[in-house]
């Protein structure tokens, strides 16, 4: 796996250092995906002295001090947008949680929160002079990254996906952007993509272990915290690998250090019952997932969270749930449908089933009195529906197929 070293260090001290969240290994800024000592996930630890936010509608520039980006010069600040965070009074009343707030990421340009990660990933790549990379996803991340690449004529990208997820990709292919469809699932597509990157000597973008992704997703929550009248007691998000939860935990830690928050919320993570390896392991009290937990061909309405192999990231989610007093739960397909209908009818929010999973989980948690009416609850609605079976035809026609 290529490691791209930082260009010549500036005279001023770097804005951040890389720190392994598992063993504490540290290094100066470089594009590295995992700790060389324990293979753990890395986080950029920022110098938070004198940080501030700036006025404006462009999130990356507003929160530039909270990003591992040395200068706004590296940002294309039109890749993502600020999205509303507001009380959901009618929905909250219906499920018994009157202090419910919703963050609506469906209003991002490609329809999902992944536009935020695309913006920061490309900024970090420019910072380290990376001009060409390889990535894979179930659809939303690659769609957002591809759009960001198309806006920068110095960049090239190669995307890979499993055949069942072709219709989840909305990618304009051409000389600088390619899409290869693999006869297999997401994990198999990722393996083919990594092999392609190694063979061509290109940078592997890294998915969950690309800390720049998580830094971009963190901005969702910094915006939300700043918009809320009362800070959240509980934060709820649907998960596949769990990038968003790693992001919000880091954002909370930074806002606590700056005095912008006074306490940490409890984190509730949601999966669907047809693809819930983390929720099952959490319920059984297990510290790790095994090969027996892998779902080779995951199915379910919540397509954005159809990750059948969570072995690499479950320990991080378990730590987040344990440390915050939270949990990892699952919801049924019928509950997803009901929750999506409630969001549309009561709040006018037409989001995807993955987003609606948060409301399905809240109904269950409120009914069991694990979340109570006095608590302030924030849910992250990560995007809107994009997939239809018919979409796979045009997308596949524009893609290369790999066996």
Short mmCIF file of N, CA, C and O in Angstrom, two decimals, residues 126-245:
data_model
loop_
_atom_site.label_atom_id
_atom_site.label_comp_id
_atom_site.label_asym_id
_atom_site.label_seq_id
_atom_site.Cartn_x
_atom_site.Cartn_y
_atom_site.Cartn_z
N UNK A 126 -4.73 17.16 -2.26
CA UNK A 126 -4.00 18.29 -2.84
C UNK A 126 -2.84 18.70 -1.92
O UNK A 126 -1.75 19.04 -2.40
N UNK A 127 -3.08 18.67 -0.63
CA UNK A 127 -2.06 19.06 0.34
C UNK A 127 -0.83 18.16 0.24
O UNK A 127 0.30 18.63 0.42
N UNK A 128 -1.07 16.87 -0.06
CA UNK A 128 0.03 15.92 -0.18
C UNK A 128 0.39 15.63 -1.63
O UNK A 128 1.10 14.65 -1.92
N UNK A 129 -0.11 16.46 -2.54
CA UNK A 129 0.23 16.38 -3.97
C UNK A 129 -0.15 15.03 -4.58
O UNK A 129 0.56 14.49 -5.43
N UNK A 130 -1.27 14.48 -4.15
CA UNK A 130 -1.82 13.26 -4.72
C UNK A 130 -2.79 13.65 -5.82
O UNK A 130 -3.77 14.36 -5.57
N UNK A 131 -2.55 13.18 -7.03
CA UNK A 131 -3.36 13.57 -8.18
C UNK A 131 -4.21 12.44 -8.74
O UNK A 131 -5.08 12.69 -9.58
N UNK A 132 -3.97 11.20 -8.31
CA UNK A 132 -4.70 10.07 -8.86
C UNK A 132 -4.87 9.02 -7.77
O UNK A 132 -3.93 8.72 -7.04
N UNK A 133 -6.09 8.46 -7.66
CA UNK A 133 -6.35 7.51 -6.59
C UNK A 133 -7.38 6.48 -7.02
O UNK A 133 -8.05 6.62 -8.05
N UNK A 134 -7.52 5.44 -6.18
CA UNK A 134 -8.45 4.33 -6.42
C UNK A 134 -9.35 4.21 -5.19
O UNK A 134 -8.87 4.31 -4.06
N UNK A 135 -10.66 3.98 -5.42
CA UNK A 135 -11.60 3.88 -4.30
C UNK A 135 -12.69 2.89 -4.64
O UNK A 135 -12.90 2.53 -5.80
N UNK A 136 -13.42 2.43 -3.60
CA UNK A 136 -14.61 1.60 -3.80
C UNK A 136 -15.65 2.01 -2.78
O UNK A 136 -15.32 2.55 -1.71
N UNK A 137 -16.92 1.74 -3.10
CA UNK A 137 -17.99 1.99 -2.13
C UNK A 137 -19.25 1.30 -2.61
O UNK A 137 -19.29 0.73 -3.71
N UNK A 138 -20.28 1.39 -1.78
CA UNK A 138 -21.59 0.86 -2.20
C UNK A 138 -22.37 1.91 -2.98
O UNK A 138 -23.50 1.65 -3.40
N UNK A 139 -21.81 3.09 -3.18
CA UNK A 139 -22.45 4.06 -4.05
C UNK A 139 -22.30 5.51 -3.64
O UNK A 139 -21.86 6.35 -4.43
N UNK A 140 -22.66 5.84 -2.42
CA UNK A 140 -22.71 7.25 -2.04
C UNK A 140 -21.34 7.91 -1.99
O UNK A 140 -21.16 9.03 -2.48
N UNK A 141 -20.35 7.24 -1.40
CA UNK A 141 -19.01 7.83 -1.30
C UNK A 141 -18.39 8.03 -2.68
O UNK A 141 -17.84 9.10 -2.99
N UNK A 142 -18.48 7.00 -3.53
CA UNK A 142 -17.89 7.11 -4.86
C UNK A 142 -18.59 8.18 -5.69
O UNK A 142 -17.94 8.91 -6.44
N UNK A 143 -19.90 8.27 -5.57
CA UNK A 143 -20.63 9.31 -6.31
C UNK A 143 -20.17 10.69 -5.90
O UNK A 143 -19.92 11.56 -6.75
N UNK A 144 -20.01 10.91 -4.60
CA UNK A 144 -19.57 12.21 -4.11
C UNK A 144 -18.13 12.50 -4.51
O UNK A 144 -17.80 13.61 -4.96
N UNK A 145 -17.25 11.51 -4.36
CA UNK A 145 -15.85 11.70 -4.74
C UNK A 145 -15.72 11.96 -6.23
O UNK A 145 -14.92 12.80 -6.67
N UNK A 146 -16.49 11.24 -7.05
CA UNK A 146 -16.41 11.42 -8.50
C UNK A 146 -16.82 12.84 -8.88
O UNK A 146 -16.18 13.48 -9.74
N UNK A 147 -17.88 13.35 -8.28
CA UNK A 147 -18.30 14.72 -8.58
C UNK A 147 -17.21 15.71 -8.20
O UNK A 147 -16.92 16.66 -8.96
N UNK A 148 -16.59 15.51 -7.06
CA UNK A 148 -15.52 16.41 -6.63
C UNK A 148 -14.32 16.35 -7.57
O UNK A 148 -13.70 17.38 -7.89
N UNK A 149 -13.99 15.15 -8.04
CA UNK A 149 -12.88 15.00 -8.99
C UNK A 149 -13.19 15.71 -10.30
O UNK A 149 -12.32 16.36 -10.90
N UNK A 150 -14.43 15.59 -10.77
CA UNK A 150 -14.80 16.24 -12.03
C UNK A 150 -14.64 17.75 -11.97
O UNK A 150 -14.41 18.40 -13.00
N UNK A 151 -14.70 18.31 -10.78
CA UNK A 151 -14.56 19.76 -10.62
C UNK A 151 -13.09 20.20 -10.63
O UNK A 151 -12.81 21.40 -10.74
N UNK A 152 -12.16 19.26 -10.49
CA UNK A 152 -10.73 19.58 -10.43
C UNK A 152 -10.03 18.87 -11.58
O UNK A 152 -9.80 17.66 -11.53
N UNK A 153 -9.67 19.59 -12.61
CA UNK A 153 -9.13 18.97 -13.83
C UNK A 153 -7.72 18.44 -13.65
O UNK A 153 -7.19 17.80 -14.58
N UNK A 154 -7.13 18.63 -12.47
CA UNK A 154 -5.81 18.04 -12.21
C UNK A 154 -5.92 16.65 -11.59
O UNK A 154 -4.92 15.98 -11.40
N UNK A 155 -7.14 16.21 -11.26
CA UNK A 155 -7.36 14.95 -10.54
C UNK A 155 -7.85 13.84 -11.47
O UNK A 155 -8.55 14.10 -12.45
N UNK A 156 -7.50 12.60 -11.11
CA UNK A 156 -8.01 11.40 -11.77
C UNK A 156 -8.40 10.38 -10.70
O UNK A 156 -7.75 10.30 -9.65
N UNK A 157 -9.47 9.61 -10.96
CA UNK A 157 -9.93 8.63 -9.98
C UNK A 157 -10.47 7.40 -10.67
O UNK A 157 -11.06 7.48 -11.75
N UNK A 158 -10.28 6.25 -10.01
CA UNK A 158 -10.76 4.96 -10.50
C UNK A 158 -11.64 4.35 -9.41
O UNK A 158 -11.16 4.08 -8.31
N UNK A 159 -12.92 4.13 -9.72
CA UNK A 159 -13.87 3.61 -8.74
C UNK A 159 -14.27 2.19 -9.09
O UNK A 159 -14.39 1.82 -10.27
N UNK A 160 -14.51 1.39 -8.04
CA UNK A 160 -14.89 -0.01 -8.19
C UNK A 160 -16.15 -0.26 -7.34
O UNK A 160 -16.29 0.31 -6.25
N UNK A 161 -17.03 -1.13 -7.84
CA UNK A 161 -18.21 -1.49 -7.06
C UNK A 161 -18.64 -2.91 -7.40
O UNK A 161 -18.31 -3.44 -8.46
N UNK A 162 -19.36 -3.55 -6.47
CA UNK A 162 -19.97 -4.83 -6.73
C UNK A 162 -21.16 -4.67 -7.66
O UNK A 162 -21.82 -3.62 -7.66
N UNK A 163 -21.47 -5.71 -8.43
CA UNK A 163 -22.52 -5.60 -9.43
C UNK A 163 -23.86 -5.19 -8.82
O UNK A 163 -24.61 -4.41 -9.44
N UNK A 164 -24.20 -5.69 -7.64
CA UNK A 164 -25.49 -5.37 -7.05
C UNK A 164 -25.63 -3.90 -6.68
O UNK A 164 -26.74 -3.43 -6.42
N UNK A 165 -24.51 -3.16 -6.65
CA UNK A 165 -24.55 -1.76 -6.25
C UNK A 165 -24.35 -0.81 -7.43
O UNK A 165 -24.17 0.39 -7.23
N UNK A 166 -24.40 -1.33 -8.65
CA UNK A 166 -24.19 -0.47 -9.81
C UNK A 166 -25.21 0.66 -9.85
O UNK A 166 -24.87 1.82 -10.12
N UNK A 167 -26.47 0.35 -9.57
CA UNK A 167 -27.52 1.36 -9.62
C UNK A 167 -27.45 2.39 -8.52
O UNK A 167 -28.18 3.38 -8.56
N UNK A 168 -26.58 2.20 -7.53
CA UNK A 168 -26.41 3.18 -6.46
C UNK A 168 -25.35 4.22 -6.83
O UNK A 168 -25.12 5.15 -6.06
N UNK A 169 -24.72 4.04 -7.98
CA UNK A 169 -23.68 4.98 -8.42
C UNK A 169 -24.24 5.93 -9.47
O UNK A 169 -24.87 5.51 -10.43
N UNK A 170 -24.00 7.21 -9.25
CA UNK A 170 -24.36 8.24 -10.23
C UNK A 170 -23.08 8.96 -10.61
O UNK A 170 -22.76 10.03 -10.10
N UNK A 171 -22.31 8.30 -11.48
CA UNK A 171 -20.96 8.75 -11.82
C UNK A 171 -20.87 9.06 -13.31
O UNK A 171 -21.22 8.23 -14.14
N UNK A 172 -20.39 10.24 -13.61
CA UNK A 172 -20.12 10.62 -15.00
C UNK A 172 -18.69 10.18 -15.35
O UNK A 172 -17.72 10.77 -14.88
N UNK A 173 -18.61 9.11 -16.12
CA UNK A 173 -17.29 8.57 -16.46
C UNK A 173 -16.69 9.31 -17.64
O UNK A 173 -17.39 9.98 -18.41
N UNK A 174 -15.37 9.20 -17.78
CA UNK A 174 -14.67 9.87 -18.87
C UNK A 174 -13.18 9.63 -18.75
O UNK A 174 -12.73 8.65 -18.15
N UNK A 175 -12.39 10.56 -19.28
CA UNK A 175 -10.93 10.40 -19.28
C UNK A 175 -10.35 10.42 -17.87
O UNK A 175 -9.33 9.79 -17.62
N UNK A 176 -10.99 11.14 -16.96
CA UNK A 176 -10.43 11.29 -15.61
C UNK A 176 -11.16 10.49 -14.54
O UNK A 176 -10.69 10.41 -13.41
N UNK A 177 -12.29 9.92 -14.87
CA UNK A 177 -13.07 9.15 -13.90
C UNK A 177 -13.54 7.85 -14.54
O UNK A 177 -14.15 7.87 -15.61
N UNK A 178 -13.24 6.72 -13.90
CA UNK A 178 -13.70 5.42 -14.41
C UNK A 178 -14.46 4.69 -13.32
O UNK A 178 -14.25 4.92 -12.13
N UNK A 179 -15.36 3.79 -13.74
CA UNK A 179 -16.10 2.93 -12.83
C UNK A 179 -15.99 1.49 -13.33
O UNK A 179 -16.34 1.20 -14.47
N UNK A 180 -15.48 0.62 -12.47
CA UNK A 180 -15.34 -0.80 -12.81
C UNK A 180 -16.29 -1.61 -11.95
O UNK A 180 -16.28 -1.49 -10.71
N UNK A 181 -17.14 -2.41 -12.58
CA UNK A 181 -18.09 -3.26 -11.88
C UNK A 181 -17.49 -4.65 -11.71
O UNK A 181 -17.03 -5.26 -12.69
N UNK A 182 -17.48 -5.14 -10.48
CA UNK A 182 -16.89 -6.43 -10.15
C UNK A 182 -18.01 -7.44 -9.92
O UNK A 182 -19.01 -7.15 -9.27
N UNK A 183 -17.85 -8.62 -10.46
CA UNK A 183 -18.81 -9.70 -10.22
C UNK A 183 -18.61 -10.24 -8.80
O UNK A 183 -17.97 -11.26 -8.59
N UNK A 184 -19.16 -9.53 -7.85
CA UNK A 184 -19.01 -9.91 -6.45
C UNK A 184 -19.65 -8.87 -5.56
O UNK A 184 -20.32 -7.94 -6.03
N UNK A 185 -19.43 -9.01 -4.26
CA UNK A 185 -20.01 -8.07 -3.30
C UNK A 185 -19.06 -6.89 -3.06
O UNK A 185 -18.02 -6.77 -3.71
N UNK A 186 -19.42 -6.05 -2.10
CA UNK A 186 -18.60 -4.86 -1.81
C UNK A 186 -17.18 -5.24 -1.38
O UNK A 186 -16.20 -4.64 -1.83
N UNK A 187 -17.06 -6.25 -0.51
CA UNK A 187 -15.74 -6.65 -0.04
C UNK A 187 -14.88 -7.16 -1.19
O UNK A 187 -13.67 -6.86 -1.26
N UNK A 188 -15.47 -7.91 -2.11
CA UNK A 188 -14.72 -8.42 -3.25
C UNK A 188 -14.33 -7.29 -4.20
O UNK A 188 -13.23 -7.28 -4.76
N UNK A 189 -15.23 -6.31 -4.37
CA UNK A 189 -14.90 -5.16 -5.21
C UNK A 189 -13.74 -4.37 -4.60
O UNK A 189 -12.86 -3.89 -5.31
N UNK A 190 -13.75 -4.26 -3.27
CA UNK A 190 -12.66 -3.55 -2.59
C UNK A 190 -11.33 -4.27 -2.79
O UNK A 190 -10.30 -3.64 -3.02
N UNK A 191 -11.35 -5.58 -2.70
CA UNK A 191 -10.12 -6.35 -2.91
C UNK A 191 -9.58 -6.15 -4.32
O UNK A 191 -8.38 -5.94 -4.52
N UNK A 192 -10.45 -6.21 -5.31
CA UNK A 192 -10.02 -5.98 -6.70
C UNK A 192 -9.46 -4.57 -6.87
O UNK A 192 -8.45 -4.36 -7.54
N UNK A 193 -10.11 -3.59 -6.22
CA UNK A 193 -9.65 -2.21 -6.30
C UNK A 193 -8.26 -2.05 -5.69
O UNK A 193 -7.39 -1.37 -6.25
N UNK A 194 -8.04 -2.67 -4.54
CA UNK A 194 -6.73 -2.57 -3.89
C UNK A 194 -5.64 -3.23 -4.74
O UNK A 194 -4.52 -2.72 -4.83
N UNK A 195 -5.97 -4.34 -5.35
CA UNK A 195 -5.01 -5.02 -6.22
C UNK A 195 -4.69 -4.15 -7.43
O UNK A 195 -3.53 -4.06 -7.87
N UNK A 196 -5.70 -3.49 -7.99
CA UNK A 196 -5.49 -2.58 -9.11
C UNK A 196 -4.57 -1.42 -8.70
O UNK A 196 -3.64 -1.06 -9.42
N UNK A 197 -4.83 -0.85 -7.52
CA UNK A 197 -4.00 0.26 -7.04
C UNK A 197 -2.55 -0.17 -6.86
O UNK A 197 -1.62 0.55 -7.27
N UNK A 198 -2.34 -1.35 -6.28
CA UNK A 198 -0.97 -1.85 -6.07
C UNK A 198 -0.28 -2.10 -7.41
O UNK A 198 0.90 -1.77 -7.58
N UNK A 199 -1.01 -2.69 -8.34
CA UNK A 199 -0.43 -3.03 -9.64
C UNK A 199 -0.05 -1.77 -10.43
O UNK A 199 0.98 -1.74 -11.11
N UNK A 200 -0.86 -0.73 -10.31
CA UNK A 200 -0.61 0.50 -11.05
C UNK A 200 0.24 1.51 -10.28
O UNK A 200 0.58 2.56 -10.81
N UNK A 201 0.56 1.19 -9.03
CA UNK A 201 1.33 2.13 -8.22
C UNK A 201 0.56 3.38 -7.85
O UNK A 201 1.14 4.46 -7.71
N UNK A 202 -0.76 3.23 -7.65
CA UNK A 202 -1.62 4.36 -7.32
C UNK A 202 -1.99 4.35 -5.84
O UNK A 202 -1.89 3.33 -5.16
N UNK A 203 -2.44 5.47 -5.36
CA UNK A 203 -2.84 5.60 -3.96
C UNK A 203 -4.20 4.95 -3.76
O UNK A 203 -5.16 5.22 -4.51
N UNK A 204 -4.30 4.08 -2.76
CA UNK A 204 -5.57 3.50 -2.35
C UNK A 204 -6.23 4.48 -1.39
O UNK A 204 -5.66 4.85 -0.37
N UNK A 205 -7.44 4.90 -1.71
CA UNK A 205 -8.11 5.96 -0.96
C UNK A 205 -8.40 5.56 0.48
O UNK A 205 -8.30 6.38 1.39
N UNK A 206 -8.79 4.30 0.74
CA UNK A 206 -8.77 3.80 2.10
C UNK A 206 -10.09 3.62 2.81
O UNK A 206 -10.14 2.99 3.86
N UNK A 207 -11.20 4.20 2.31
CA UNK A 207 -12.49 4.00 2.96
C UNK A 207 -12.50 4.44 4.41
O UNK A 207 -12.02 5.52 4.76
N UNK A 208 -13.01 3.61 5.29
CA UNK A 208 -13.12 3.91 6.71
C UNK A 208 -11.80 4.38 7.30
O UNK A 208 -11.78 5.28 8.16
N UNK A 209 -10.70 3.80 6.89
CA UNK A 209 -9.40 4.11 7.49
C UNK A 209 -8.75 5.37 6.91
O UNK A 209 -7.65 5.72 7.31
N UNK A 210 -9.42 6.03 5.98
CA UNK A 210 -8.95 7.33 5.52
C UNK A 210 -9.46 8.39 6.49
O UNK A 210 -10.64 8.74 6.48
N UNK A 211 -8.58 8.88 7.32
CA UNK A 211 -8.98 9.83 8.36
C UNK A 211 -9.56 11.12 7.77
O UNK A 211 -10.36 11.80 8.42
N UNK A 212 -9.20 11.47 6.53
CA UNK A 212 -9.76 12.68 5.92
C UNK A 212 -11.26 12.52 5.70
O UNK A 212 -12.01 13.50 5.78
N UNK A 213 -11.71 11.30 5.42
CA UNK A 213 -13.15 11.06 5.29
C UNK A 213 -13.87 11.42 6.58
O UNK A 213 -14.89 12.12 6.60
N UNK A 214 -13.37 10.92 7.67
CA UNK A 214 -14.03 11.14 8.95
C UNK A 214 -14.00 12.61 9.36
O UNK A 214 -14.94 13.11 9.97
N UNK A 215 -12.93 13.30 8.99
CA UNK A 215 -12.85 14.74 9.29
C UNK A 215 -13.92 15.51 8.52
O UNK A 215 -14.50 16.46 9.04
N UNK A 216 -14.19 15.11 7.29
CA UNK A 216 -15.26 15.76 6.55
C UNK A 216 -16.62 15.51 7.17
O UNK A 216 -17.44 16.43 7.34
N UNK A 217 -16.89 14.25 7.55
CA UNK A 217 -18.17 13.92 8.16
C UNK A 217 -18.36 14.59 9.52
O UNK A 217 -19.49 14.86 9.94
N UNK A 218 -17.27 14.89 10.17
CA UNK A 218 -17.33 15.57 11.47
C UNK A 218 -18.05 16.91 11.37
O UNK A 218 -18.74 17.33 12.32
N UNK A 219 -17.93 17.58 10.23
CA UNK A 219 -18.52 18.90 10.09
C UNK A 219 -20.04 18.86 10.21
O UNK A 219 -20.67 19.84 10.62
N UNK A 220 -20.66 17.73 9.84
CA UNK A 220 -22.10 17.58 10.02
C UNK A 220 -22.50 17.88 11.45
O UNK A 220 -23.47 18.61 11.73
N UNK A 221 -21.75 17.33 12.37
CA UNK A 221 -22.09 17.44 13.78
C UNK A 221 -21.67 18.78 14.38
O UNK A 221 -22.37 19.31 15.25
N UNK A 222 -20.55 19.34 13.94
CA UNK A 222 -20.18 20.66 14.44
C UNK A 222 -21.25 21.67 14.07
O UNK A 222 -21.64 22.52 14.90
N UNK A 223 -21.75 21.60 12.84
CA UNK A 223 -22.86 22.46 12.43
C UNK A 223 -24.08 22.24 13.32
O UNK A 223 -24.74 23.20 13.75
N UNK A 224 -24.40 20.97 13.56
CA UNK A 224 -25.59 20.66 14.36
C UNK A 224 -25.45 21.19 15.78
O UNK A 224 -26.39 21.82 16.32
N UNK A 225 -24.32 20.95 16.42
CA UNK A 225 -24.12 21.42 17.79
C UNK A 225 -24.28 22.93 17.87
O UNK A 225 -24.86 23.46 18.82
N UNK A 226 -23.75 23.63 16.88
CA UNK A 226 -23.82 25.10 16.89
C UNK A 226 -25.24 25.60 16.62
O UNK A 226 -25.59 26.72 17.01
N UNK A 227 -26.06 24.80 15.94
CA UNK A 227 -27.42 25.21 15.61
C UNK A 227 -28.42 24.94 16.73
O UNK A 227 -29.46 25.60 16.81
N UNK A 228 -28.11 23.98 17.60
CA UNK A 228 -29.08 23.53 18.60
C UNK A 228 -29.17 24.48 19.80
O UNK A 228 -28.14 24.96 20.29
N UNK A 229 -30.39 24.71 20.25
CA UNK A 229 -30.59 25.53 21.45
C UNK A 229 -30.06 24.83 22.69
O UNK A 229 -29.48 25.47 23.58
N UNK A 230 -30.31 23.53 22.78
CA UNK A 230 -29.81 22.71 23.88
C UNK A 230 -28.95 21.60 23.28
O UNK A 230 -29.32 20.99 22.27
N UNK A 231 -27.82 21.32 23.90
CA UNK A 231 -26.92 20.32 23.34
C UNK A 231 -27.48 18.92 23.57
O UNK A 231 -28.18 18.66 24.54
N UNK A 232 -27.16 17.97 22.70
CA UNK A 232 -27.83 16.66 22.74
C UNK A 232 -27.36 15.78 23.90
O UNK A 232 -26.19 15.73 24.23
N UNK A 233 -28.33 15.07 24.45
CA UNK A 233 -28.04 14.01 25.41
C UNK A 233 -27.79 12.68 24.69
O UNK A 233 -27.06 11.83 25.20
N UNK A 234 -28.42 12.53 23.52
CA UNK A 234 -28.33 11.30 22.74
C UNK A 234 -28.14 11.68 21.27
O UNK A 234 -28.82 12.58 20.77
N UNK A 235 -27.23 10.98 20.60
CA UNK A 235 -27.03 11.13 19.16
C UNK A 235 -27.28 9.77 18.50
O UNK A 235 -26.80 8.74 18.98
N UNK A 236 -28.06 9.77 17.41
CA UNK A 236 -28.44 8.53 16.75
C UNK A 236 -28.07 8.61 15.27
O UNK A 236 -28.39 9.60 14.60
N UNK A 237 -27.42 7.56 14.77
CA UNK A 237 -27.09 7.48 13.35
C UNK A 237 -27.08 6.03 12.91
O UNK A 237 -26.67 5.14 13.65
N UNK A 238 -27.53 5.79 11.67
CA UNK A 238 -27.40 4.47 11.06
C UNK A 238 -25.94 4.25 10.67
O UNK A 238 -25.25 5.20 10.28
N UNK A 239 -25.47 2.99 10.74
CA UNK A 239 -24.07 2.72 10.45
C UNK A 239 -23.92 1.52 9.52
O UNK A 239 -24.74 0.61 9.50
N UNK A 240 -22.86 1.57 8.74
CA UNK A 240 -22.36 0.38 8.02
C UNK A 240 -20.98 0.07 8.58
O UNK A 240 -20.82 -0.76 9.45
N UNK A 241 -19.95 0.82 8.13
CA UNK A 241 -18.63 0.67 8.75
C UNK A 241 -18.53 1.48 10.04
O UNK A 241 -17.82 1.10 10.96
N UNK A 242 -19.21 2.61 10.08
CA UNK A 242 -19.20 3.44 11.29
C UNK A 242 -18.36 4.69 11.18
O UNK A 242 -18.01 5.30 12.21
N UNK A 243 -18.03 5.14 9.96
CA UNK A 243 -17.24 6.36 9.81
C UNK A 243 -17.88 7.54 10.52
O UNK A 243 -17.19 8.34 11.17
N UNK A 244 -19.20 7.67 10.38
CA UNK A 244 -19.88 8.80 10.97
C UNK A 244 -19.79 8.84 12.48
O UNK A 244 -19.68 9.91 13.09
N UNK A 245 -19.80 7.66 13.11
CA UNK A 245 -19.70 7.63 14.57
C UNK A 245 -18.30 7.97 15.04
O UNK A 245 -18.12 8.63 16.07
#
